[in-house]
Short mmCIF file of C-alpha atoms in Angstrom, two decimals:
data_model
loop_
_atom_site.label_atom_id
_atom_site.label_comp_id
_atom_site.label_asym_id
_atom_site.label_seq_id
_atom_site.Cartn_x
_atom_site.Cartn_y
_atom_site.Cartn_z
CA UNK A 1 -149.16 -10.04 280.42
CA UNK A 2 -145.69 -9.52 279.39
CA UNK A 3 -144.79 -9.94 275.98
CA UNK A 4 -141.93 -8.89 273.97
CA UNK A 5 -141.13 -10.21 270.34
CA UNK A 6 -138.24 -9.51 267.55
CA UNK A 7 -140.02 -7.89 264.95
CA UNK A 8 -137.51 -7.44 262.13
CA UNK A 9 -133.78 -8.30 261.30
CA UNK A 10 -132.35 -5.29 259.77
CA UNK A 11 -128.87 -6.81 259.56
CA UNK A 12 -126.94 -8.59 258.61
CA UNK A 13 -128.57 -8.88 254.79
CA UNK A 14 -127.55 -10.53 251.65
CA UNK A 15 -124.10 -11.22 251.96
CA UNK A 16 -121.13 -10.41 254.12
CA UNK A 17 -117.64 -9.95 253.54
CA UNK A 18 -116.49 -10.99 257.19
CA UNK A 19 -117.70 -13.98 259.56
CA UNK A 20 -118.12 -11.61 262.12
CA UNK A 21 -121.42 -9.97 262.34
CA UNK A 22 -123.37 -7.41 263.94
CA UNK A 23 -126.77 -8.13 263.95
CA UNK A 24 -129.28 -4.79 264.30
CA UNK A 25 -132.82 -6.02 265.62
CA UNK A 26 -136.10 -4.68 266.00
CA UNK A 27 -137.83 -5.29 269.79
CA UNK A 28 -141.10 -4.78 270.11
CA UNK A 29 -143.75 -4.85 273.08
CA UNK A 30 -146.78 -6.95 272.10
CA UNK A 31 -148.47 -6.96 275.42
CA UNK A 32 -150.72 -4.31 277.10
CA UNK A 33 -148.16 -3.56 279.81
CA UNK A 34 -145.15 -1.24 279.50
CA UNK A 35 -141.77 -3.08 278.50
CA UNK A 36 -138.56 -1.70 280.75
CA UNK A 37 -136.48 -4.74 280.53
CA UNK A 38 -135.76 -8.17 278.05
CA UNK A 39 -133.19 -10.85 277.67
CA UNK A 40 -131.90 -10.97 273.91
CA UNK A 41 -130.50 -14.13 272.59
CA UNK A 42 -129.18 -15.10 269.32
CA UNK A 43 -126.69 -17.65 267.38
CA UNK A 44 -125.51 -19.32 263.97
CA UNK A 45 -124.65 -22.55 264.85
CA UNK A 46 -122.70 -21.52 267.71
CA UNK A 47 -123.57 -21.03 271.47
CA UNK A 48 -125.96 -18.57 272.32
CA UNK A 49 -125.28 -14.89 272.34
CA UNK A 50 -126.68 -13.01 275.54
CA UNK A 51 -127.72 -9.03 275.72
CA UNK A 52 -129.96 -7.41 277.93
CA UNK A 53 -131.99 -5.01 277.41
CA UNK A 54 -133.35 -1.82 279.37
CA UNK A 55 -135.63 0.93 278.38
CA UNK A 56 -139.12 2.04 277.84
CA UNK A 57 -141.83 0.78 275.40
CA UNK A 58 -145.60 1.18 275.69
CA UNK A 59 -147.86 -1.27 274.41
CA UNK A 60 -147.04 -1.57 270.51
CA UNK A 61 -143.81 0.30 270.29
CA UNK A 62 -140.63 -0.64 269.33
CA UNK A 63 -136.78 0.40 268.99
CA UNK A 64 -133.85 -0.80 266.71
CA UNK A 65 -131.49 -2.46 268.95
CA UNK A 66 -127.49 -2.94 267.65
CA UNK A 67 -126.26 -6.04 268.84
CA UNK A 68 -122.68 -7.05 269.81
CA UNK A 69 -120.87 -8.66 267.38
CA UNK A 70 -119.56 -11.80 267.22
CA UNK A 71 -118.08 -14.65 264.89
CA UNK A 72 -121.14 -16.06 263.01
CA UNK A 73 -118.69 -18.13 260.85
CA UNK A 74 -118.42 -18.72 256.95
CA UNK A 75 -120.94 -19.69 254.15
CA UNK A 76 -124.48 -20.04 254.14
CA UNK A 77 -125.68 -19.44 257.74
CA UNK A 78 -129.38 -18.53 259.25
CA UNK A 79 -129.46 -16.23 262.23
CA UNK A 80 -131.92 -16.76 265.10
CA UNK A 81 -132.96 -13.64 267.57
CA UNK A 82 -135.20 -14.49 270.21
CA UNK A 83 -136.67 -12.74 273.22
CA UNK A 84 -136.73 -13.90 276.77
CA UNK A 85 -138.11 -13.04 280.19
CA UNK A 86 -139.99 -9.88 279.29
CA UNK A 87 -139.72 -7.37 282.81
CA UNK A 88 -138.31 -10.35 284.39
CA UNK A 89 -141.34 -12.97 283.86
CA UNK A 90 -142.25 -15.54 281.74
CA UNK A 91 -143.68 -14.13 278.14
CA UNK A 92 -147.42 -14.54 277.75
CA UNK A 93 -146.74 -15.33 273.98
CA UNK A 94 -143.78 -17.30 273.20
CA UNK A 95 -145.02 -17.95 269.88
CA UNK A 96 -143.81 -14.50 268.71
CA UNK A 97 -140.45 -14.06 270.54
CA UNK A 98 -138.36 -14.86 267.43
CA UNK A 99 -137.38 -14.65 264.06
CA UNK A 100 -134.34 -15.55 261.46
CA UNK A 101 -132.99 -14.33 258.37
CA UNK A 102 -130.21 -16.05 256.32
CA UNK A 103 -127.18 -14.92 254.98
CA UNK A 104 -124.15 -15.43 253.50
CA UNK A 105 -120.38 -15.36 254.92
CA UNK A 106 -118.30 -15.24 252.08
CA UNK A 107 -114.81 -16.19 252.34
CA UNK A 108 -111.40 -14.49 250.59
CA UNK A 109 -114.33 -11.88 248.91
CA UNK A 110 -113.94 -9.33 246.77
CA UNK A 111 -115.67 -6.36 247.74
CA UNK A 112 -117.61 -4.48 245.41
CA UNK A 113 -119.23 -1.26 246.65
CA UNK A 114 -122.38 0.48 244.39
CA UNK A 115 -122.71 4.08 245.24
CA UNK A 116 -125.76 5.88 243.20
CA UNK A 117 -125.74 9.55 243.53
CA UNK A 118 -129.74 10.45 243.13
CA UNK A 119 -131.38 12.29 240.66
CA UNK A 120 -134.73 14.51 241.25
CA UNK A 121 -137.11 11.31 240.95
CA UNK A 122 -135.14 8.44 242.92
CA UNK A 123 -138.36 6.42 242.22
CA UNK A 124 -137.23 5.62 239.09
CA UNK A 125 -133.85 4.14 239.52
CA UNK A 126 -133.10 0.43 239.79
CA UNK A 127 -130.50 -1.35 239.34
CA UNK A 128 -128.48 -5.34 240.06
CA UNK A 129 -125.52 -7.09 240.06
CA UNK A 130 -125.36 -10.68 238.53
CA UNK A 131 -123.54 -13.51 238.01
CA UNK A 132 -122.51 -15.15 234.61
CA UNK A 133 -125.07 -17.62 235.24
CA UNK A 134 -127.85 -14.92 235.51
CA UNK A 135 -128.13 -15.44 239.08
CA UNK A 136 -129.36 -11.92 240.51
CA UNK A 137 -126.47 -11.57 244.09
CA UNK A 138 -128.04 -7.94 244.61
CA UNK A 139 -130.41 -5.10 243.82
CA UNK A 140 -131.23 -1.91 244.78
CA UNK A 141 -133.86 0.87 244.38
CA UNK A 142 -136.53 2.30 243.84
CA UNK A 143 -135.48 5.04 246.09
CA UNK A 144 -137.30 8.14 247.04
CA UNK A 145 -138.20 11.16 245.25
CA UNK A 146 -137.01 14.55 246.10
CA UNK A 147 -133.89 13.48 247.52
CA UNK A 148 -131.38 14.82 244.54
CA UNK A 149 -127.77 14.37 245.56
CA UNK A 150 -128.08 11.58 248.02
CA UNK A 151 -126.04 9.00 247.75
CA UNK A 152 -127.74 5.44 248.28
CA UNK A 153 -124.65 2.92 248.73
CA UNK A 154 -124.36 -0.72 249.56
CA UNK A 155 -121.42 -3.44 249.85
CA UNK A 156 -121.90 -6.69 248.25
CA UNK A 157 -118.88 -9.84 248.31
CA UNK A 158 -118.17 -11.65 245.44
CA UNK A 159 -116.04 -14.49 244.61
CA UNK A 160 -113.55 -14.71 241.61
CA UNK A 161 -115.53 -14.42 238.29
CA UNK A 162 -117.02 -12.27 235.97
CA UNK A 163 -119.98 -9.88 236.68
CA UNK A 164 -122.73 -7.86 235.14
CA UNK A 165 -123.80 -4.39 236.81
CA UNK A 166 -127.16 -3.19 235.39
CA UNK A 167 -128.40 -0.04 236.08
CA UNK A 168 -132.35 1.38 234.85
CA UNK A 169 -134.39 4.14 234.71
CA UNK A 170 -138.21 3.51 234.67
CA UNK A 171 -138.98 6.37 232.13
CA UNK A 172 -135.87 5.89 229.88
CA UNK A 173 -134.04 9.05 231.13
CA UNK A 174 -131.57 7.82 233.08
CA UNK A 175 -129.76 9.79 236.35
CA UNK A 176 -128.69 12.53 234.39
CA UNK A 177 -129.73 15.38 233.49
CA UNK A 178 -133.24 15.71 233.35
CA UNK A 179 -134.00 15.45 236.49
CA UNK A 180 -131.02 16.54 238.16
CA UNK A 181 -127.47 15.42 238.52
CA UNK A 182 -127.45 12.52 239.58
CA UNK A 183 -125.08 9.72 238.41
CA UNK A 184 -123.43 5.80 239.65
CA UNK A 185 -120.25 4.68 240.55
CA UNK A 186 -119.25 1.03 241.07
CA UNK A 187 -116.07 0.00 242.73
CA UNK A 188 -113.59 -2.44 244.15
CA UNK A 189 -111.97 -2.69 247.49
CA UNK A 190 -108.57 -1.07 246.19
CA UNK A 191 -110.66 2.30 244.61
CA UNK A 192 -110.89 1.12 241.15
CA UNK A 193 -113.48 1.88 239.21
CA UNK A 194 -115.71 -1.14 237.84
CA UNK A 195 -118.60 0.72 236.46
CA UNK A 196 -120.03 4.73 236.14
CA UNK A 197 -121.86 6.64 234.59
CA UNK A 198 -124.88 9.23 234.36
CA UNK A 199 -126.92 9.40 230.87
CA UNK A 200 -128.29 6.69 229.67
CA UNK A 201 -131.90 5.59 228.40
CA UNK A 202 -133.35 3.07 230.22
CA UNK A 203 -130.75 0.93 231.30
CA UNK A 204 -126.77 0.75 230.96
CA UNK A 205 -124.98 -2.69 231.65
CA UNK A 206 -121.20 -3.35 232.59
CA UNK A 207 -118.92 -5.81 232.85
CA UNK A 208 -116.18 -6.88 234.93
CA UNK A 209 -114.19 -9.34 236.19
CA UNK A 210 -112.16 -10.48 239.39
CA UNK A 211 -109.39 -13.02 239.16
CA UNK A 212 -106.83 -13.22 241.89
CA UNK A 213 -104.42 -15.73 239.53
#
């Protein structure tokens, strides 16, 4: 009784600066049989992508598998992963074979890069970046404890326009010093810096702008 299943979509998430992706999947064997081999497929709106996959999973296990890239396009697009031919048979289940996550493909981006260095408590931290509309594009945190002087960092494309990076603290003592050294840095694709800082209460809030005119 053969059956293998995507479990999760790790990437791509949110947005995307480039139409080519890389997707990173989880397999998993959902039979009661060892799992040594599995077709892969998965598309935009394009042709199907084919890997194959070889290995070892007992019932209930499951690996992170890195796809090959390829050119998902631009915009708003919804990935679909999808198992096949589990040890070379038909899958008992094809009811849980797949899954899809959307995403977006931005075109002529700017890239804007968050980088928090953590403090003692990570838990605490939060933070997003929104549009002038209020429209939350990304967020981050809570992170974990006991990790001081980790840095947590994540890419995030934006058009032209003006932007608001908030950054909080749960308990109102921000990344530094309390409970460590920890501080943020926000920047663009050229090095500058868009927003930083360290002590603050429970939340500090920048703005900034892109315009390319």
């Amino acid at each position: 009784d053969a059956d293998a299943g995507i479990t999760a979509i790790l990437a791509p998430v949110g947005s995307s600066c480039n139409s080519e992706i890389q997707p990173v999947v989880t397999l998993s064997n959902q039979g009661h049989t060892p799992l040594s081999n599995a077709t892969i497929r998965y598309r935009t709106d394009g042709p199907w992508q084919i890997q194959n996959w070889t290995g070892l999973l007992g019932p209930d296990q499951s690996t992170d598998i890195i796809l090959n890239a390829f050119d998902g396009g631009w915009g708003a697009k919804t990935l679909e992963v999808e198992t096949q031919n589990p040890n070379g048979t038909a899958d008992s289940n094809p009811s849980n074979d797949g899954m899809t996550t959307e995403y977006m493909a931005v075109q002529n981006a700017n890239v804007v890069t968050v980088n928090i260095t953590l403090d003692v408590l990570g838990g605490q931290t939060t933070w997003l970046l929104r549009d002038n509309n209020d429209l939350v594009l990304a967020e981050g945190g809570p992170y974990a404890n006991f990790q001081s002087g980790t840095v947590e960092s994540e890419e995030i494309c934006v058009l032209d326009g003006c932007y608001e990076f908030v950054i909080m603290d749960a308990v109102g003592n921000g990344l530094c010093c309390q409970n460590g050294n920890g501080s943020y840095e926000v920047v663009d694709q050229d090095g500058n810096v868009l927003a930083s800082g360290a002590e603050f209460g429970n939340q500090e809030t920048t703005e900034f702008c892109f315009d390319s005119g």
